[in-house]
Amino acid sequence: MFSVGRLLRIPRPKKFLYLMALLTGTELIILTLLLNKLSGLYGLLAIFTGTIRLSPLQLSMYIYSCAALLLAASLAPYIRKHSLMPCLALAWFYVIDSVVNGIYTAAFAMTWFLTISSSHTEPAEILATQPGRRTIGDSAGFTNPKFNVSRVKTTFDNTTLSGAAALAVGIGNKSTTAATESTGPSLGNGVPLAESMPALLIILALWIVRVYFILIVMSFARQTLQQHILSTTPAPFAQNSDSSNSKSLLDDPFSLDRPEGRGLRGTLGRLMVATGRRYWLGISEDENWEERAGAGIARLPKRFDSLRVSLMERDKRKRSGTGPSSVSVPLMPLGNIDF
């Protein structure tokens, strides 16, 4: 039955592009992140070469990219191992990195639109007011032309020169120039330009892909967390919750009474799980719980085959409300015993 809660909840994809496993998708996404953060190294090299003048905003972005590169490279090897703490940390790092990149993208996009819409009557003052404007102006090469004209008219003059001389006369656009001088640089003048709309569409498309990547990385971390709970916890469902939530909310693996909840790692784990607790520990009705339980219990070593079967049977009975499975002990024949 349709419900508003299911419509508003965070999507939980089970496949990457409906073809590959979440593990493969997460590895590919983190690989693209590492390649993207390599730009921070090349940006810092510009300081030593002196070819590009960097603003404080640009310098901070390059330093952050180098730090993010080191952190992502240190956490990436744990993806294939399904390590609980590194996978959760990697998912939250990817979310935070997306927010930081969004701030930098918005700042530089505003600077770019202000640059291409700026008036050419006072370039020195305009370039000094926005972060990164000078670098953008130097790289673009057309933000401060010597002559600002809309069209060029070529004529031939044979009266004053011995030969035919071609004269180029620039004719300015009075309406555009007057409007620019009166209003000055603004987003309203930069966004409607012909070259601005394709840039906005590309940025929007890339951010749609980025949001999908966030959902994939978080779903993989959620899958790793729940499989860890189901394979290591005797009673995977929370016992201290009410009856309506106890069937759909798993126990916190970072609680104080568990080995994972001790020390700094436990504090960080509880903080990461507490933010969006329903997402991390909740199992919705449309999810195949038996499949998740089997995936978690299947990670047990082969010598625990009998325990794996018992856990599956016990959990199925617990979910159905019929109680724990009974343990049958085979009786050995004792023969004739005299008492």
PDB file of N, CA and C in Angstrom, residues 115-197:
ATOM      1  N   THR A 115      32.468  37.772 -13.614  1.00  0.00           N
ATOM      2  CA  THR A 115      33.589  38.192 -14.450  1.00  0.00           C
ATOM      3  C   THR A 115      33.153  38.458 -15.884  1.00  0.00           C
ATOM      4  N   ILE A 116      32.373  37.535 -16.448  1.00  0.00           N
ATOM      5  CA  ILE A 116      31.983  37.708 -17.847  1.00  0.00           C
ATOM      6  C   ILE A 116      30.928  38.792 -18.011  1.00  0.00           C
ATOM      7  N   SER A 117      30.284  39.198 -16.910  1.00  0.00           N
ATOM      8  CA  SER A 117      29.286  40.263 -17.005  1.00  0.00           C
ATOM      9  C   SER A 117      29.818  41.609 -16.531  1.00  0.00           C
ATOM     10  N   SER A 118      31.092  41.654 -16.155  1.00  0.00           N
ATOM     11  CA  SER A 118      31.622  42.890 -15.587  1.00  0.00           C
ATOM     12  C   SER A 118      31.812  43.955 -16.665  1.00  0.00           C
ATOM     13  N   SER A 119      31.746  45.193 -16.229  1.00  0.00           N
ATOM     14  CA  SER A 119      31.975  46.321 -17.122  1.00  0.00           C
ATOM     15  C   SER A 119      33.461  46.474 -17.398  1.00  0.00           C
ATOM     16  N   HIS A 120      33.803  46.912 -18.592  1.00  0.00           N
ATOM     17  CA  HIS A 120      35.204  47.081 -18.972  1.00  0.00           C
ATOM     18  C   HIS A 120      35.700  48.505 -18.718  1.00  0.00           C
ATOM     19  N   THR A 121      34.874  49.294 -18.045  1.00  0.00           N
ATOM     20  CA  THR A 121      35.298  50.665 -17.785  1.00  0.00           C
ATOM     21  C   THR A 121      36.168  50.783 -16.541  1.00  0.00           C
ATOM     22  N   GLU A 122      36.037  49.839 -15.614  1.00  0.00           N
ATOM     23  CA  GLU A 122      36.818  49.889 -14.383  1.00  0.00           C
ATOM     24  C   GLU A 122      37.300  48.478 -14.019  1.00  0.00           C
ATOM     25  N   PRO A 123      38.149  47.858 -14.825  1.00  0.00           N
ATOM     26  CA  PRO A 123      38.543  46.473 -14.580  1.00  0.00           C
ATOM     27  C   PRO A 123      39.356  46.289 -13.320  1.00  0.00           C
ATOM     28  N   ALA A 124      40.178  47.222 -12.953  1.00  0.00           N
ATOM     29  CA  ALA A 124      41.058  47.028 -11.791  1.00  0.00           C
ATOM     30  C   ALA A 124      40.252  46.886 -10.506  1.00  0.00           C
ATOM     31  N   GLU A 125      39.239  47.735 -10.335  1.00  0.00           N
ATOM     32  CA  GLU A 125      38.453  47.668  -9.127  1.00  0.00           C
ATOM     33  C   GLU A 125      37.612  46.397  -9.078  1.00  0.00           C
ATOM     34  N   ILE A 126      37.099  45.983 -10.239  1.00  0.00           N
ATOM     35  CA  ILE A 126      36.232  44.805 -10.266  1.00  0.00           C
ATOM     36  C   ILE A 126      37.030  43.544  -9.989  1.00  0.00           C
ATOM     37  N   LEU A 127      38.219  43.442 -10.590  1.00  0.00           N
ATOM     38  CA  LEU A 127      39.025  42.243 -10.392  1.00  0.00           C
ATOM     39  C   LEU A 127      39.472  42.077  -8.955  1.00  0.00           C
ATOM     40  N   ALA A 128      39.553  43.129  -8.211  1.00  0.00           N
ATOM     41  CA  ALA A 128      40.066  43.055  -6.840  1.00  0.00           C
ATOM     42  C   ALA A 128      38.989  42.737  -5.821  1.00  0.00           C
ATOM     43  N   THR A 129      37.718  42.696  -6.228  1.00  0.00           N
ATOM     44  CA  THR A 129      36.645  42.539  -5.257  1.00  0.00           C
ATOM     45  C   THR A 129      36.187  41.104  -5.072  1.00  0.00           C
ATOM     46  N   GLN A 130      36.451  40.209  -6.010  1.00  0.00           N
ATOM     47  CA  GLN A 130      35.944  38.845  -5.930  1.00  0.00           C
ATOM     48  C   GLN A 130      37.098  37.857  -5.833  1.00  0.00           C
ATOM     49  N   PRO A 131      36.953  36.793  -5.012  1.00  0.00           N
ATOM     50  CA  PRO A 131      38.023  35.796  -4.881  1.00  0.00           C
ATOM     51  C   PRO A 131      38.205  35.000  -6.161  1.00  0.00           C
ATOM     52  N   GLY A 132      39.437  34.910  -6.627  1.00  0.00           N
ATOM     53  CA  GLY A 132      39.731  34.150  -7.830  1.00  0.00           C
ATOM     54  C   GLY A 132      39.445  34.875  -9.116  1.00  0.00           C
ATOM     55  N   ARG A 133      38.963  36.138  -9.026  1.00  0.00           N
ATOM     56  CA  ARG A 133      38.608  36.868 -10.254  1.00  0.00           C
ATOM     57  C   ARG A 133      39.836  37.155 -11.107  1.00  0.00           C
ATOM     58  N   ARG A 134      40.972  37.448 -10.486  1.00  0.00           N
ATOM     59  CA  ARG A 134      42.158  37.777 -11.260  1.00  0.00           C
ATOM     60  C   ARG A 134      42.654  36.559 -12.042  1.00  0.00           C
ATOM     61  N   THR A 135      42.646  35.389 -11.410  1.00  0.00           N
ATOM     62  CA  THR A 135      43.079  34.181 -12.106  1.00  0.00           C
ATOM     63  C   THR A 135      42.143  33.830 -13.245  1.00  0.00           C
ATOM     64  N   ILE A 136      40.852  33.980 -13.020  1.00  0.00           N
ATOM     65  CA  ILE A 136      39.882  33.710 -14.078  1.00  0.00           C
ATOM     66  C   ILE A 136      40.057  34.682 -15.233  1.00  0.00           C
ATOM     67  N   GLY A 137      40.299  35.956 -14.911  1.00  0.00           N
ATOM     68  CA  GLY A 137      40.510  36.932 -15.963  1.00  0.00           C
ATOM     69  C   GLY A 137      41.755  36.656 -16.770  1.00  0.00           C
ATOM     70  N   ASP A 138      42.829  36.219 -16.098  1.00  0.00           N
ATOM     71  CA  ASP A 138      44.053  35.903 -16.828  1.00  0.00           C
ATOM     72  C   ASP A 138      43.893  34.658 -17.686  1.00  0.00           C
ATOM     73  N   SER A 139      43.135  33.668 -17.186  1.00  0.00           N
ATOM     74  CA  SER A 139      42.967  32.424 -17.932  1.00  0.00           C
ATOM     75  C   SER A 139      42.012  32.595 -19.097  1.00  0.00           C
ATOM     76  N   ALA A 140      40.956  33.377 -18.919  1.00  0.00           N
ATOM     77  CA  ALA A 140      39.973  33.544 -19.980  1.00  0.00           C
ATOM     78  C   ALA A 140      40.537  34.354 -21.142  1.00  0.00           C
ATOM     79  N   GLY A 141      41.191  35.451 -20.845  1.00  0.00           N
ATOM     80  CA  GLY A 141      41.833  36.229 -21.890  1.00  0.00           C
ATOM     81  C   GLY A 141      40.941  37.206 -22.605  1.00  0.00           C
ATOM     82  N   PHE A 142      39.645  37.224 -22.300  1.00  0.00           N
ATOM     83  CA  PHE A 142      38.755  38.135 -23.015  1.00  0.00           C
ATOM     84  C   PHE A 142      37.948  39.015 -22.074  1.00  0.00           C
ATOM     85  N   THR A 143      38.254  38.966 -20.778  1.00  0.00           N
ATOM     86  CA  THR A 143      37.445  39.729 -19.828  1.00  0.00           C
ATOM     87  C   THR A 143      37.813  41.202 -19.780  1.00  0.00           C
ATOM     88  N   ASN A 144      38.966  41.573 -20.324  1.00  0.00           N
ATOM     89  CA  ASN A 144      39.384  42.968 -20.314  1.00  0.00           C
ATOM     90  C   ASN A 144      40.006  43.341 -21.664  1.00  0.00           C
ATOM     91  N   PRO A 145      39.221  43.361 -22.724  1.00  0.00           N
ATOM     92  CA  PRO A 145      39.773  43.673 -24.048  1.00  0.00           C
ATOM     93  C   PRO A 145      40.128  45.148 -24.176  1.00  0.00           C
ATOM     94  N   LYS A 146      41.022  45.434 -25.110  1.00  0.00           N
ATOM     95  CA  LYS A 146      41.412  46.822 -25.337  1.00  0.00           C
ATOM     96  C   LYS A 146      40.282  47.608 -25.971  1.00  0.00           C
ATOM     97  N   PHE A 147      39.545  46.971 -26.909  1.00  0.00           N
ATOM     98  CA  PHE A 147      38.403  47.617 -27.563  1.00  0.00           C
ATOM     99  C   PHE A 147      37.177  46.737 -27.339  1.00  0.00           C
ATOM    100  N   ASN A 148      36.098  47.349 -26.898  1.00  0.00           N
ATOM    101  CA  ASN A 148      34.849  46.644 -26.674  1.00  0.00           C
ATOM    102  C   ASN A 148      33.873  47.023 -27.771  1.00  0.00           C
ATOM    103  N   VAL A 149      33.766  46.184 -28.795  1.00  0.00           N
ATOM    104  CA  VAL A 149      32.917  46.473 -29.947  1.00  0.00           C
ATOM    105  C   VAL A 149      32.023  45.277 -30.199  1.00  0.00           C
ATOM    106  N   SER A 150      30.913  45.536 -30.868  1.00  0.00           N
ATOM    107  CA  SER A 150      29.984  44.470 -31.210  1.00  0.00           C
ATOM    108  C   SER A 150      30.157  43.982 -32.641  1.00  0.00           C
ATOM    109  N   ARG A 151      30.670  44.831 -33.542  1.00  0.00           N
ATOM    110  CA  ARG A 151      30.923  44.429 -34.928  1.00  0.00           C
ATOM    111  C   ARG A 151      32.010  45.325 -35.509  1.00  0.00           C
ATOM    112  N   VAL A 152      32.630  44.826 -36.573  1.00  0.00           N
ATOM    113  CA  VAL A 152      33.744  45.521 -37.216  1.00  0.00           C
ATOM    114  C   VAL A 152      33.377  45.813 -38.668  1.00  0.00           C
ATOM    115  N   LYS A 153      33.600  47.056 -39.083  1.00  0.00           N
ATOM    116  CA  LYS A 153      33.321  47.464 -40.454  1.00  0.00           C
ATOM    117  C   LYS A 153      34.631  47.786 -41.151  1.00  0.00           C
ATOM    118  N   THR A 154      34.870  47.168 -42.301  1.00  0.00           N
ATOM    119  CA  THR A 154      36.106  47.346 -43.064  1.00  0.00           C
ATOM    120  C   THR A 154      35.824  48.197 -44.298  1.00  0.00           C
ATOM    121  N   THR A 155      36.642  49.294 -44.488  1.00  0.00           N
ATOM    122  CA  THR A 155      36.491  50.184 -45.641  1.00  0.00           C
ATOM    123  C   THR A 155      37.844  50.377 -46.307  1.00  0.00           C
ATOM    124  N   PHE A 156      37.823  50.858 -47.525  1.00  0.00           N
ATOM    125  CA  PHE A 156      39.042  51.139 -48.294  1.00  0.00           C
ATOM    126  C   PHE A 156      39.142  52.638 -48.521  1.00  0.00           C
ATOM    127  N   ASP A 157      40.330  53.212 -48.268  1.00  0.00           N
ATOM    128  CA  ASP A 157      40.556  54.651 -48.400  1.00  0.00           C
ATOM    129  C   ASP A 157      41.716  54.861 -49.366  1.00  0.00           C
ATOM    130  N   ASN A 158      41.444  55.452 -50.531  1.00  0.00           N
ATOM    131  CA  ASN A 158      42.470  55.718 -51.551  1.00  0.00           C
ATOM    132  C   ASN A 158      42.872  57.188 -51.642  1.00  0.00           C
ATOM    133  N   THR A 159      42.332  58.032 -50.787  1.00  0.00           N
ATOM    134  CA  THR A 159      42.578  59.470 -50.924  1.00  0.00           C
ATOM    135  C   THR A 159      43.845  59.920 -50.217  1.00  0.00           C
ATOM    136  N   THR A 160      44.087  59.357 -49.039  1.00  0.00           N
ATOM    137  CA  THR A 160      45.219  59.841 -48.254  1.00  0.00           C
ATOM    138  C   THR A 160      46.459  58.980 -48.386  1.00  0.00           C
ATOM    139  N   LEU A 161      46.306  57.755 -48.842  1.00  0.00           N
ATOM    140  CA  LEU A 161      47.443  56.860 -48.969  1.00  0.00           C
ATOM    141  C   LEU A 161      47.710  56.545 -50.418  1.00  0.00           C
ATOM    142  N   SER A 162      48.944  56.183 -50.706  1.00  0.00           N
ATOM    143  CA  SER A 162      49.312  55.891 -52.089  1.00  0.00           C
ATOM    144  C   SER A 162      48.639  54.631 -52.595  1.00  0.00           C
ATOM    145  N   GLY A 163      48.509  53.644 -51.766  1.00  0.00           N
ATOM    146  CA  GLY A 163      47.844  52.413 -52.164  1.00  0.00           C
ATOM    147  C   GLY A 163      46.527  52.267 -51.438  1.00  0.00           C
ATOM    148  N   ALA A 164      45.858  51.219 -51.795  1.00  0.00           N
ATOM    149  CA  ALA A 164      44.575  50.943 -51.142  1.00  0.00           C
ATOM    150  C   ALA A 164      44.843  50.416 -49.741  1.00  0.00           C
ATOM    151  N   ALA A 165      44.353  51.089 -48.739  1.00  0.00           N
ATOM    152  CA  ALA A 165      44.566  50.698 -47.345  1.00  0.00           C
ATOM    153  C   ALA A 165      43.238  50.285 -46.736  1.00  0.00           C
ATOM    154  N   ALA A 166      43.258  49.160 -46.026  1.00  0.00           N
ATOM    155  CA  ALA A 166      42.046  48.659 -45.361  1.00  0.00           C
ATOM    156  C   ALA A 166      41.992  49.229 -43.954  1.00  0.00           C
ATOM    157  N   LEU A 167      40.872  49.823 -43.628  1.00  0.00           N
ATOM    158  CA  LEU A 167      40.668  50.409 -42.309  1.00  0.00           C
ATOM    159  C   LEU A 167      39.554  49.643 -41.599  1.00  0.00           C
ATOM    160  N   ALA A 168      39.847  49.146 -40.390  1.00  0.00           N
ATOM    161  CA  ALA A 168      38.850  48.440 -39.584  1.00  0.00           C
ATOM    162  C   ALA A 168      38.318  49.402 -38.538  1.00  0.00           C
ATOM    163  N   VAL A 169      37.040  49.593 -38.537  1.00  0.00           N
ATOM    164  CA  VAL A 169      36.379  50.497 -37.606  1.00  0.00           C
ATOM    165  C   VAL A 169      35.433  49.687 -36.736  1.00  0.00           C
ATOM    166  N   GLY A 170      35.652  49.722 -35.433  1.00  0.00           N
ATOM    167  CA  GLY A 170      34.766  49.012 -34.505  1.00  0.00           C
ATOM    168  C   GLY A 170      33.580  49.866 -34.134  1.00  0.00           C
ATOM    169  N   ILE A 171      32.413  49.270 -34.190  1.00  0.00           N
ATOM    170  CA  ILE A 171      31.176  49.963 -33.863  1.00  0.00           C
ATOM    171  C   ILE A 171      30.604  49.316 -32.606  1.00  0.00           C
ATOM    172  N   GLY A 172      30.519  50.076 -31.553  1.00  0.00           N
ATOM    173  CA  GLY A 172      30.059  49.534 -30.275  1.00  0.00           C
ATOM    174  C   GLY A 172      28.555  49.402 -30.204  1.00  0.00           C
ATOM    175  N   ASN A 173      28.112  48.533 -29.312  1.00  0.00           N
ATOM    176  CA  ASN A 173      26.691  48.341 -29.054  1.00  0.00           C
ATOM    177  C   ASN A 173      26.303  49.276 -27.911  1.00  0.00           C
ATOM    178  N   LYS A 174      25.665  50.381 -28.247  1.00  0.00           N
ATOM    179  CA  LYS A 174      25.398  51.431 -27.264  1.00  0.00           C
ATOM    180  C   LYS A 174      24.439  50.951 -26.173  1.00  0.00           C
ATOM    181  N   SER A 175      23.459  50.161 -26.559  1.00  0.00           N
ATOM    182  CA  SER A 175      22.480  49.728 -25.547  1.00  0.00           C
ATOM    183  C   SER A 175      23.110  48.779 -24.537  1.00  0.00           C
ATOM    184  N   THR A 176      23.953  47.821 -25.043  1.00  0.00           N
ATOM    185  CA  THR A 176      24.588  46.873 -24.129  1.00  0.00           C
ATOM    186  C   THR A 176      25.596  47.562 -23.240  1.00  0.00           C
ATOM    187  N   THR A 177      26.389  48.488 -23.836  1.00  0.00           N
ATOM    188  CA  THR A 177      27.391  49.194 -23.055  1.00  0.00           C
ATOM    189  C   THR A 177      26.755  50.065 -21.985  1.00  0.00           C
ATOM    190  N   ALA A 178      25.681  50.757 -22.337  1.00  0.00           N
ATOM    191  CA  ALA A 178      25.021  51.624 -21.365  1.00  0.00           C
ATOM    192  C   ALA A 178      24.404  50.815 -20.232  1.00  0.00           C
ATOM    193  N   ALA A 179      23.829  49.660 -20.580  1.00  0.00           N
ATOM    194  CA  ALA A 179      23.218  48.832 -19.530  1.00  0.00           C
ATOM    195  C   ALA A 179      24.267  48.278 -18.592  1.00  0.00           C
ATOM    196  N   THR A 180      25.424  47.859 -19.166  1.00  0.00           N
ATOM    197  CA  THR A 180      26.490  47.315 -18.326  1.00  0.00           C
ATOM    198  C   THR A 180      27.077  48.371 -17.427  1.00  0.00           C
ATOM    199  N   GLU A 181      27.279  49.576 -17.966  1.00  0.00           N
ATOM    200  CA  GLU A 181      27.856  50.641 -17.152  1.00  0.00           C
ATOM    201  C   GLU A 181      26.906  51.078 -16.052  1.00  0.00           C
ATOM    202  N   SER A 182      25.606  51.005 -16.314  1.00  0.00           N
ATOM    203  CA  SER A 182      24.659  51.487 -15.322  1.00  0.00           C
ATOM    204  C   SER A 182      24.442  50.469 -14.199  1.00  0.00           C
ATOM    205  N   THR A 183      24.409  49.178 -14.569  1.00  0.00           N
ATOM    206  CA  THR A 183      24.130  48.167 -13.560  1.00  0.00           C
ATOM    207  C   THR A 183      25.389  47.561 -12.964  1.00  0.00           C
ATOM    208  N   GLY A 184      26.487  47.507 -13.712  1.00  0.00           N
ATOM    209  CA  GLY A 184      27.707  46.887 -13.215  1.00  0.00           C
ATOM    210  C   GLY A 184      27.616  45.381 -13.298  1.00  0.00           C
ATOM    211  N   PRO A 185      28.648  44.673 -12.818  1.00  0.00           N
ATOM    212  CA  PRO A 185      28.639  43.214 -12.873  1.00  0.00           C
ATOM    213  C   PRO A 185      27.610  42.623 -11.916  1.00  0.00           C
ATOM    214  N   SER A 186      26.862  41.644 -12.399  1.00  0.00           N
ATOM    215  CA  SER A 186      25.849  40.990 -11.577  1.00  0.00           C
ATOM    216  C   SER A 186      25.541  39.636 -12.176  1.00  0.00           C
ATOM    217  N   LEU A 187      24.956  38.763 -11.347  1.00  0.00           N
ATOM    218  CA  LEU A 187      24.552  37.455 -11.841  1.00  0.00           C
ATOM    219  C   LEU A 187      23.434  37.564 -12.866  1.00  0.00           C
ATOM    220  N   GLY A 188      22.596  38.589 -12.734  1.00  0.00           N
ATOM    221  CA  GLY A 188      21.531  38.778 -13.704  1.00  0.00           C
ATOM    222  C   GLY A 188      22.041  39.070 -15.091  1.00  0.00           C
ATOM    223  N   ASN A 189      23.240  39.700 -15.192  1.00  0.00           N
ATOM    224  CA  ASN A 189      23.818  39.967 -16.500  1.00  0.00           C
ATOM    225  C   ASN A 189      24.657  38.799 -17.006  1.00  0.00           C
ATOM    226  N   GLY A 190      25.211  37.976 -16.100  1.00  0.00           N
ATOM    227  CA  GLY A 190      26.091  36.894 -16.519  1.00  0.00           C
ATOM    228  C   GLY A 190      25.379  35.608 -16.849  1.00  0.00           C
ATOM    229  N   VAL A 191      24.338  35.251 -16.096  1.00  0.00           N
ATOM    230  CA  VAL A 191      23.662  33.973 -16.308  1.00  0.00           C
ATOM    231  C   VAL A 191      22.939  33.912 -17.651  1.00  0.00           C
ATOM    232  N   PRO A 192      22.225  34.960 -18.111  1.00  0.00           N
ATOM    233  CA  PRO A 192      21.493  34.832 -19.378  1.00  0.00           C
ATOM    234  C   PRO A 192      22.376  34.790 -20.622  1.00  0.00           C
ATOM    235  N   LEU A 193      23.684  34.974 -20.493  1.00  0.00           N
ATOM    236  CA  LEU A 193      24.533  34.945 -21.664  1.00  0.00           C
ATOM    237  C   LEU A 193      24.524  33.578 -22.326  1.00  0.00           C
ATOM    238  N   ALA A 194      24.852  33.559 -23.632  1.00  0.00           N
ATOM    239  CA  ALA A 194      24.756  32.311 -24.399  1.00  0.00           C
ATOM    240  C   ALA A 194      25.698  31.243 -23.873  1.00  0.00           C
ATOM    241  N   GLU A 195      26.901  31.627 -23.435  1.00  0.00           N
ATOM    242  CA  GLU A 195      27.861  30.632 -22.968  1.00  0.00           C
ATOM    243  C   GLU A 195      27.615  30.200 -21.530  1.00  0.00           C
ATOM    244  N   SER A 196      26.697  30.841 -20.816  1.00  0.00           N
ATOM    245  CA  SER A 196      26.456  30.507 -19.420  1.00  0.00           C
ATOM    246  C   SER A 196      25.472  29.355 -19.250  1.00  0.00           C
ATOM    247  N   MET A 197      24.454  29.287 -20.081  1.00  0.00           N
ATOM    248  CA  MET A 197      23.445  28.255 -19.932  1.00  0.00           C
ATOM    249  C   MET A 197      24.010  26.843 -20.120  1.00  0.00           C
TER     250      MET A 197
END
